[in-house]
């Protein structure tokens, strides 16, 4: 049998990120919220490392430099994986819990009124861009907590699951074994529980992995537009180019991957490496989930 | 066919007023209204007052002294330019890449192509755009060039296209990268897996064993069978393009409606010039209406095209 490289790569990367999520906070060298404003001294004035006029990577203290308000980037990256992972997993589970029952119900009752109604609603909801809906709903609340993110992102993405299970259930309903089971006197619930639902377990891991990557990308896009976990925090400081105290960054009090992509216009000039490194971490994580999903699809595919 | 189109059109006619009302009510209930020094909800009245003003006076409301219909009409066409071009790229390149990544010998996906597609579909377009911007900025700063080699903001300055304020030139390149890369590779990935499944079937083996060329088998047999799902997929990938519109227009200062949308929904303390757009009920209602019109029309076109392309869909109704 041919070796399934995508599954191997995906599993290794996913386990790596799980490990970082669990132990990352203990191996981080610094407190991720501590701002180092006094380590650089140029002509008697102290600067935040990233806003000083020399290259970022020369300090021995910070292997990856600091972010644009002067916090150690390596510690922040190590801390940031956990909240992002928890949000993604929570969102995917919420979507599954809404989408699977609705999809199975509407697929099973597709001839009746309620099935048709759910079907129409899902087919309308699926064409709404998730980014726009998420933006609008999260902006309604002033608070940016984990529960709000899970609630909103879980509420908007379930039509994908629902449509998939709708089609599957509608196909299964036509099969012979369902008819035979009815003929033997089983009730609808018994047929669903014993014969239809077990058919879904083999495709479920694939679907979950792809959904995880989609949610992570959505969170990255939201972060870019300025919506991230944690309360907004405007940091003021001295800029080497102007003597006055100016706002040097809009960030969050919790380290989070989406937040590291926010405030793009300032970071482009003050700390472009922060964008690049956070982007690399997000890319690797999305890639891990995609590879895992594709590998699982090939592993569980019976036609091979 | 007529039945499908008329049902879908009726649905659109039913949904668009609802979207308009939802947008208005959303803005009225926005937390900014309840802040000290925020907007006064009484100044706008209920939704039906606004509807009455539109119907009887043709007055869509105003933002910062400009009528909303005049403010929004040109940006809408500007955004439409981006959407049309990126959908063209997604459709043509996506299907082409999906076709190339199937190996004619094994009838399976080429492993390298699969790896490239998976990796590419994992890069969000805006990160790619950010990296390109960083390269351009640093090249201009430290490379001693007098101007950037790709324009990074605004849209074409030549004679504008009808009803818009943009002309087609190199300004399009960077926004299109941000918009099109991920949907293209997504379409490519799904096309490949659909083709792969289709090519395992018996009629393909028959055609191959009769000596038909690979290209002929693909064009005459396999492609026709996957065409309808691919069209539906293209219709669905439009929602990612429309979502990406917000990011691309913010990133490259493209004068479209996506920027209005972000300004009207997200409070940004630094953009004081745009704060008059923030939580403006009439503006948000108009924008939701326009975006909904765009998405639902595209959905209708995709459904009709899929219906026309695949005779099997006609059997079911």
XYZ file of C-alpha atoms in Angstrom:
621
model
C 0.000 0.000 0.000
C 1.218 3.492 -0.852
C 2.234 5.614 2.056
C -0.225 8.334 2.974
C 2.112 11.322 3.256
C -0.593 13.919 3.745
C -1.925 12.088 6.790
C 1.586 11.803 8.251
C 2.433 15.479 7.695
C -0.964 16.580 8.970
C -0.795 14.428 12.095
C 2.742 15.521 12.985
C 1.956 19.225 12.555
C -1.358 18.984 14.403
C 0.260 17.151 17.320
C 3.004 19.779 17.383
C 0.454 22.573 17.666
C -1.485 20.657 20.309
C 1.751 20.322 22.259
C 2.425 24.056 21.954
C -1.118 24.786 23.072
C -0.622 22.663 26.181
C 2.939 23.452 27.265
C 3.596 26.682 25.346
C 2.785 28.934 28.277
C 5.280 27.184 30.554
C 8.247 27.285 28.168
C 7.695 30.910 27.141
C 10.728 32.944 28.281
C 8.826 36.128 29.189
C 5.435 37.297 30.336
C 3.514 37.869 27.085
C 1.925 41.086 28.350
C 5.088 42.728 29.688
C 6.248 45.625 27.557
C 9.972 46.204 27.277
C 10.208 49.923 26.831
C 13.612 50.526 28.320
C 16.049 48.066 26.832
C 17.260 50.258 24.005
C 19.223 53.345 24.767
C 20.110 55.643 21.891
C 21.631 59.020 22.713
C 20.272 58.973 26.219
C 16.701 58.223 25.147
C 14.975 54.896 25.705
C 12.912 53.217 23.022
C 10.649 50.289 22.555
C 12.781 47.755 20.660
C 10.576 47.705 17.576
C 10.304 51.475 17.153
C 13.985 52.155 17.412
C 15.774 53.049 14.202
C 18.041 49.977 14.018
C 17.512 46.411 12.854
C 15.271 44.250 15.044
C 17.108 40.984 15.386
C 20.303 42.069 17.105
C 19.099 41.798 20.706
C 20.108 38.519 22.373
C 17.159 38.695 24.745
C 14.497 38.336 22.078
C 15.164 35.578 19.536
C 12.242 36.705 17.344
C 12.277 40.382 18.216
C 9.359 42.156 19.814
C 5.964 43.165 18.519
C 5.125 46.750 17.681
C 4.417 47.789 21.246
C 7.484 46.088 22.709
C 6.391 42.647 23.960
C 8.487 39.561 23.348
C 7.166 37.978 20.167
C 8.299 34.394 20.892
C 6.422 34.317 24.209
C 3.351 35.808 22.587
C 3.374 33.246 19.787
C 3.761 30.401 22.283
C 0.886 31.723 24.373
C -1.330 32.616 21.424
C -1.832 29.109 20.083
C -3.977 28.023 23.029
C -6.863 30.550 22.918
C -7.008 30.318 19.148
C -7.150 26.516 19.215
C -9.817 26.514 21.935
C -11.939 28.953 19.927
C -11.583 26.936 16.729
C -12.496 23.640 18.377
C -15.427 25.215 20.198
C -16.747 26.821 17.037
C -16.490 23.617 15.033
C -18.275 21.605 17.727
C -21.039 24.234 17.916
C -21.456 24.154 14.141
C -21.619 20.367 14.180
C -24.179 20.319 16.979
C -26.466 22.678 15.038
C -25.760 21.464 11.518
C -25.913 17.693 11.934
C -29.415 17.414 13.486
C -30.906 20.030 11.161
C -29.307 18.419 8.102
C -30.421 14.901 9.009
C -33.911 16.141 9.835
C -34.382 18.058 6.600
C -32.875 15.270 4.520
C -35.104 12.678 6.164
C -38.290 14.763 5.892
C -37.459 16.344 2.543
C -40.917 15.461 1.171
C -42.724 17.172 4.042
C -43.215 20.820 4.904
C -40.665 21.177 7.709
C -37.952 19.410 5.768
C -38.531 21.683 2.790
C -38.578 24.780 4.975
C -35.261 23.935 6.632
C -33.827 23.141 3.211
C -34.826 26.531 1.804
C -33.483 28.386 4.831
C -30.145 26.567 4.661
C -29.775 27.187 0.939
C -30.309 30.918 1.515
C -28.018 31.086 4.548
C -25.187 29.285 2.807
C -24.770 32.049 0.240
C -24.099 34.739 2.871
C -20.381 35.551 3.133
C -19.332 34.320 6.591
C -16.854 37.148 7.075
C -19.477 39.876 6.661
C -21.990 38.168 8.942
C -19.378 37.483 11.620
C -18.184 41.082 11.474
C -21.696 42.457 11.830
C -22.694 40.143 14.675
C -19.526 40.491 16.740
C -19.603 44.273 16.351
C -22.972 44.268 18.119
C -21.267 43.399 21.393
C -18.730 45.597 23.104
C -17.206 42.601 24.804
C -14.772 40.380 22.873
C -14.710 37.264 25.014
C -14.125 33.640 24.054
C -17.800 32.768 24.570
C -18.992 35.534 22.236
C -16.639 34.354 19.492
C -17.720 30.731 19.859
C -21.388 31.691 19.942
C -21.293 33.967 16.880
C -18.964 31.909 14.704
C -20.834 28.738 15.640
C -24.166 30.278 14.738
C -23.133 31.384 11.255
C -21.254 28.430 9.792
C -23.580 25.480 10.281
C -25.267 25.518 6.811
C -22.191 23.796 5.316
C -22.623 20.835 7.647
C -26.392 20.889 7.210
C -26.258 20.745 3.402
C -23.710 17.934 3.427
C -25.792 15.780 5.776
C -29.003 16.717 3.962
C -27.722 15.215 0.727
C -26.293 12.163 2.484
C -29.510 11.464 4.359
C -31.697 11.993 1.314
C -29.563 9.468 -0.598
C -29.581 6.943 2.241
C -33.344 7.206 2.611
C -33.751 5.702 -0.878
C -31.606 2.669 -0.042
C -32.976 -0.820 0.254
C -31.882 -1.487 3.810
C -33.939 1.443 5.085
C -37.018 0.101 3.371
C -36.387 -3.402 4.730
C -35.931 -2.022 8.198
C -39.280 -0.265 7.955
C -40.832 -3.481 6.715
C -39.506 -5.251 9.804
C -41.419 -2.779 11.945
C -38.741 -0.312 13.054
C -39.726 3.217 13.932
C -38.219 6.253 12.230
C -35.984 7.046 15.186
C -34.703 3.489 15.370
C -33.820 3.475 11.664
C -32.076 6.841 11.968
C -30.151 5.790 15.051
C -29.173 2.288 13.998
C -28.765 2.486 10.238
C -28.350 6.082 9.078
C -26.216 7.835 11.705
C -23.448 5.167 11.783
C -22.881 5.809 8.074
C -21.709 9.336 8.855
C -18.926 8.533 11.309
C -16.426 7.685 8.587
C -16.681 11.090 6.882
C -16.903 13.077 10.112
C -13.142 13.414 10.924
C -12.411 14.704 7.408
C -15.181 17.269 7.634
C -14.092 18.436 11.083
C -10.486 18.916 9.973
C -11.470 21.018 6.955
C -13.882 23.032 9.082
C -11.114 23.722 11.628
C -8.955 25.235 8.911
C -11.862 27.340 7.622
C -12.600 28.691 11.113
C -8.959 29.519 11.713
C -8.798 31.456 8.439
C -11.988 33.295 9.347
C -10.475 34.267 12.690
C -7.340 35.492 10.951
C -9.425 37.651 8.609
C -11.455 39.039 11.508
C -8.228 39.805 13.346
C -6.901 41.642 10.321
C -10.003 43.842 10.289
C -9.524 44.617 13.986
C -11.849 42.141 15.692
C -9.933 39.828 18.002
C -10.165 38.140 21.378
C -9.582 40.356 24.356
C -10.302 43.989 25.055
C -8.770 46.594 22.767
C -5.767 48.367 24.206
C -4.248 51.510 22.749
C -0.592 51.847 23.654
C 1.086 55.239 23.724
C 4.798 55.771 23.532
C 7.655 57.830 22.220
C 8.373 57.613 18.530
C 11.998 58.224 17.499
C 10.802 60.330 14.565
C 8.676 62.715 16.593
C 9.201 63.983 20.136
C 5.532 63.872 21.177
C 3.823 60.931 22.827
C 1.807 59.209 20.095
C -0.363 56.115 19.793
C 2.016 53.429 18.631
C -0.311 50.493 18.526
C -3.785 49.091 18.980
C -3.537 45.606 20.491
C -5.257 43.251 22.853
C -4.527 42.217 26.407
C -4.561 38.497 25.601
C -2.088 37.046 23.116
C -4.033 35.717 20.128
C -3.019 34.851 16.584
C -5.700 36.968 14.905
C -4.689 39.994 16.924
C -1.107 39.725 15.655
C -2.362 40.510 12.145
C -4.340 43.565 13.183
C -3.228 47.186 12.949
C -1.680 46.394 9.603
C -0.742 49.903 8.454
C 1.348 50.626 11.526
C 2.969 47.209 11.751
C 4.080 47.380 8.141
C 6.603 50.030 9.116
C 7.225 49.383 12.820
C 7.361 45.593 13.064
C 6.825 43.848 9.724
C 8.393 40.652 11.122
C 5.468 40.311 13.518
C 3.051 40.078 10.572
C 5.304 37.622 8.785
C 5.838 35.331 11.788
C 2.184 35.325 12.862
C 1.222 34.675 9.253
C 3.672 31.768 9.106
C 2.204 30.212 12.251
C -1.354 30.588 10.959
C -0.344 29.197 7.578
C 1.300 26.155 9.186
C -1.716 25.512 11.360
C -4.205 25.804 8.492
C -1.931 23.646 6.358
C -1.818 21.050 9.142
C -5.609 20.876 9.341
C -5.957 20.749 5.551
C -3.391 17.970 5.234
C -5.008 16.067 8.077
C -8.392 16.353 6.382
C -7.076 15.298 2.990
C -5.106 12.424 4.523
C -8.123 11.208 6.447
C -10.223 11.435 3.295
C -7.779 9.185 1.460
C -7.424 6.849 4.417
C -11.165 6.386 4.839
C -11.961 6.322 1.111
C -13.238 2.841 0.262
C -12.657 3.111 -3.505
C -8.885 2.922 -3.106
C -35.978 26.045 -16.355
C -38.567 28.843 -16.284
C -40.004 27.388 -13.106
C -36.588 27.338 -11.423
C -35.815 30.916 -12.417
C -39.207 32.238 -11.365
C -39.080 30.515 -7.949
C -35.611 31.836 -7.311
C -36.555 35.346 -8.467
C -39.582 35.342 -6.193
C -37.318 34.310 -3.321
C -34.978 37.182 -4.152
C -37.850 39.685 -4.293
C -38.977 38.377 -0.922
C -35.526 38.423 0.691
C -34.196 41.798 -0.458
C -36.718 43.953 1.475
C -36.082 41.774 4.519
C -32.337 42.357 4.190
C -32.923 46.093 3.839
C -35.022 46.142 7.014
C -32.571 43.940 8.898
C -29.677 46.234 7.974
C -31.603 49.292 9.182
C -32.694 47.677 12.430
C -29.174 46.364 12.998
C -27.774 49.880 12.863
C -30.527 51.300 15.083
C -29.718 48.660 17.706
C -25.978 49.146 17.383
C -24.280 49.829 20.755
C -22.898 53.118 19.465
C -26.378 54.606 19.786
C -26.389 54.032 23.516
C -22.993 55.551 24.209
C -22.795 59.027 25.631
C -22.349 61.394 22.707
C -23.501 58.777 20.233
C -26.065 59.136 17.472
C -29.649 59.964 18.265
C -31.989 57.160 17.157
C -34.932 59.552 17.154
C -33.363 61.453 14.272
C -33.807 58.480 11.962
C -37.207 57.220 13.035
C -38.460 53.695 12.523
C -37.826 51.588 9.447
C -41.201 52.389 7.919
C -40.511 56.111 8.111
C -37.368 55.506 6.097
C -39.229 53.287 3.631
C -41.811 56.029 3.200
C -39.094 58.573 2.510
C -37.608 56.318 -0.177
C -40.911 55.555 -1.888
C -42.611 58.941 -1.748
C -39.679 61.335 -1.916
C -36.978 59.240 -3.560
C -34.778 60.218 -0.635
C -32.302 57.526 0.399
C -30.875 59.589 3.226
C -27.569 61.361 3.430
C -24.131 60.887 4.968
C -21.928 63.867 5.639
C -23.845 66.096 3.212
C -23.877 63.631 0.298
C -26.904 61.697 -0.924
C -26.431 57.972 -0.278
C -27.480 56.846 -3.744
C -24.877 59.155 -5.323
C -22.269 58.237 -2.728
C -22.672 54.511 -3.252
C -23.359 54.113 -6.985
C -19.804 54.539 -8.285
C -18.146 52.476 -5.521
C -20.642 49.713 -6.217
C -19.521 49.495 -9.847
C -15.881 49.697 -8.741
C -16.424 46.699 -6.488
C -18.270 44.948 -9.283
C -15.156 45.307 -11.472
C -13.062 43.509 -8.844
C -15.666 40.782 -8.387
C -16.095 40.111 -12.117
C -12.368 39.911 -12.762
C -11.637 37.705 -9.780
C -14.538 35.379 -10.587
C -13.195 35.074 -14.136
C -9.778 34.149 -12.738
C -11.298 31.715 -10.254
C -13.388 29.994 -12.928
C -10.785 29.706 -15.664
C -7.635 29.083 -13.622
C -9.349 26.927 -11.020
C -10.752 24.458 -13.535
C -7.514 24.509 -15.544
C -5.342 23.760 -12.502
C -7.769 21.053 -11.446
C -7.438 19.471 -14.881
C -3.637 19.705 -14.979
C -3.230 18.073 -11.584
C -4.772 14.816 -12.794
C -2.161 12.492 -14.224
C -3.336 10.800 -17.470
C -1.381 7.615 -16.705
C -2.722 6.759 -13.293
C -6.039 8.663 -13.468
C -5.225 9.968 -10.002
C -4.070 13.312 -8.611
C -0.371 13.980 -9.076
C 1.184 13.994 -5.586
C 3.181 17.181 -6.168
C 0.214 19.054 -7.602
C -1.849 17.937 -4.657
C 0.759 19.244 -2.218
C 0.989 22.594 -4.008
C -2.778 23.024 -4.135
C -3.194 22.140 -0.458
C -0.440 24.499 0.610
C -1.760 27.296 -1.608
C -5.295 26.898 -0.348
C -3.974 27.320 3.189
C -2.563 30.792 2.539
C -5.148 33.472 3.180
C -5.084 35.966 0.332
C -4.496 38.943 2.578
C -1.335 37.433 4.042
C 0.008 37.009 0.531
C -0.964 40.611 -0.168
C 0.739 41.732 3.027
C 3.947 39.977 2.104
C 3.874 41.543 -1.377
C 3.300 44.982 0.177
C 6.195 44.429 2.582
C 8.481 43.473 -0.295
C 7.443 46.505 -2.322
C 7.801 48.901 0.612
C 11.243 47.652 1.546
C 12.402 47.582 -2.028
C 11.332 51.179 -2.456
C 12.831 52.280 0.867
C 16.173 50.545 0.555
C 16.448 49.862 -3.177
C 16.745 53.511 -4.131
C 13.818 53.464 -6.550
C 11.908 56.641 -7.198
C 8.575 54.818 -7.448
C 7.099 51.430 -6.539
C 6.978 48.825 -9.271
C 3.345 48.034 -8.578
C 0.830 50.655 -7.489
C -0.303 49.885 -3.942
C -3.261 52.166 -3.434
C -6.263 53.459 -5.309
C -7.448 52.344 -8.715
C -6.626 53.211 -12.306
C -6.453 56.926 -13.103
C -7.092 56.822 -16.846
C -10.483 57.408 -18.451
C -12.888 55.622 -16.106
C -15.185 52.831 -17.191
C -18.860 53.828 -17.556
C -20.643 54.363 -14.195
C -17.426 53.895 -12.228
C -14.472 55.981 -11.164
C -11.783 53.461 -12.092
C -10.016 52.432 -15.256
C -8.385 49.081 -15.840
C -4.644 49.065 -15.363
C -1.903 47.720 -13.094
C -3.790 48.846 -9.996
C -5.929 45.735 -10.399
C -3.078 43.261 -9.870
C -2.605 43.353 -6.090
C -6.315 43.378 -5.117
C -6.899 40.486 -7.494
C -4.105 38.490 -5.845
C -5.747 39.008 -2.465
C -9.202 38.137 -3.773
C -8.579 35.259 -6.135
C -5.754 33.053 -4.850
C -7.586 31.047 -2.216
C -10.920 30.605 -4.067
C -8.980 29.553 -7.187
C -7.094 26.842 -5.359
C -10.224 25.802 -3.510
C -12.041 25.354 -6.819
C -8.992 23.515 -8.172
C -8.960 21.170 -5.209
C -12.626 20.298 -5.442
C -12.469 19.971 -9.237
C -9.561 17.568 -8.896
C -11.302 15.362 -6.389
C -14.524 15.358 -8.430
C -12.577 14.444 -11.577
C -10.669 11.761 -9.717
C -13.898 10.156 -8.539
C -15.427 10.396 -12.006
C -12.382 8.877 -13.695
C -12.625 5.691 -11.605
C -15.950 4.839 -13.212
C -16.481 2.087 -15.725
C -17.490 4.189 -18.716
C -14.138 5.974 -18.581
C -12.305 2.644 -18.573
C -14.385 1.562 -21.557
C -13.590 4.724 -23.455
C -9.884 4.391 -22.648
C -9.723 0.748 -23.664
C -11.381 1.577 -26.960
C -8.363 3.768 -27.634
C -9.815 7.231 -27.105
C -7.235 9.876 -26.392
C -6.922 11.227 -22.854
C -8.029 14.725 -23.842
C -11.036 13.390 -25.710
C -12.094 11.225 -22.780
C -11.805 14.235 -20.534
C -13.654 16.653 -22.796
C -16.377 14.383 -24.111
C -17.124 12.258 -21.071
C -15.682 13.222 -17.706
C -15.913 16.991 -17.865
C -19.556 17.068 -18.874
C -20.459 15.041 -15.821
C -18.662 17.246 -13.330
C -19.595 20.537 -15.009
C -22.786 21.167 -13.027
C -21.238 20.680 -9.557
C -18.321 22.877 -10.580
C -20.708 25.679 -11.610
C -22.499 25.414 -8.264
C -19.100 25.478 -6.560
C -18.191 28.654 -8.461
C -21.430 30.235 -7.265
C -20.506 29.303 -3.713
C -16.963 30.572 -3.975
C -18.425 33.985 -4.772
C -19.167 34.409 -1.081
C -15.476 34.139 -0.291
C -14.686 36.695 -2.986
C -17.304 39.096 -1.588
C -15.961 38.546 1.926
C -12.425 39.133 0.686
C -13.619 42.365 -0.893
C -13.687 43.979 2.554
C -10.068 43.056 3.158
C -8.735 43.847 -0.310
C -10.389 47.258 -0.416
C -9.170 48.190 3.061
C -5.676 46.990 2.215
C -5.255 48.717 -1.137
C -7.581 51.718 -0.694
C -9.750 50.566 -3.573
C -12.760 52.904 -3.690
C -15.516 50.301 -3.384
C -18.440 49.468 -1.131
C -16.439 46.985 0.963
C -14.576 49.891 2.556
C -17.851 51.614 3.395
C -19.006 48.410 4.981
C -15.992 48.119 7.251
C -16.108 51.798 8.202
C -19.781 51.562 9.020
C -19.442 48.466 11.195
C -16.096 48.688 12.990
C -15.325 51.622 15.248
C -11.824 52.780 14.543
C -10.585 55.591 16.731
C -7.853 56.482 14.299
C -9.966 57.045 11.197
C -11.802 60.120 12.387
C -12.620 61.158 8.815
C -14.577 57.932 8.342
C -16.385 58.093 11.663
C -19.417 59.691 10.030
C -20.011 56.343 8.300
C -19.963 54.453 11.579
C -23.313 52.827 12.445
C -25.230 54.971 9.969
C -28.625 53.218 9.620
C -29.467 54.397 6.118
C -26.002 53.608 4.782
C -25.932 50.140 6.335
C -29.410 49.368 4.979
C -28.342 50.397 1.466
C -25.111 48.395 1.663
C -26.853 45.236 2.889
C -29.374 45.601 0.099
C -26.651 45.953 -2.560
C -24.535 43.070 -1.245
C -27.595 40.853 -0.931
C -28.653 41.724 -4.479
C -25.198 40.825 -5.758
C -24.974 37.498 -3.944
C -28.521 36.357 -4.643
C -28.289 37.262 -8.336
C -25.052 35.339 -8.668
C -26.686 32.401 -6.906
C -29.582 32.552 -9.383
C -27.220 32.645 -12.364
C -25.186 29.717 -11.019
C -28.303 27.634 -10.365
C -29.691 28.356 -13.842
C -26.357 27.548 -15.504
C -26.000 24.285 -13.601
C -29.564 23.400 -14.534
C -28.873 24.111 -18.195
C -25.590 22.197 -18.134
C -26.756 18.951 -16.603
C -29.769 17.052 -17.949
C -29.801 14.850 -14.830
C -30.949 17.794 -12.715
C -33.986 18.219 -14.955
C -35.088 14.653 -14.284
C -35.553 15.297 -10.594
C -38.052 18.126 -10.876
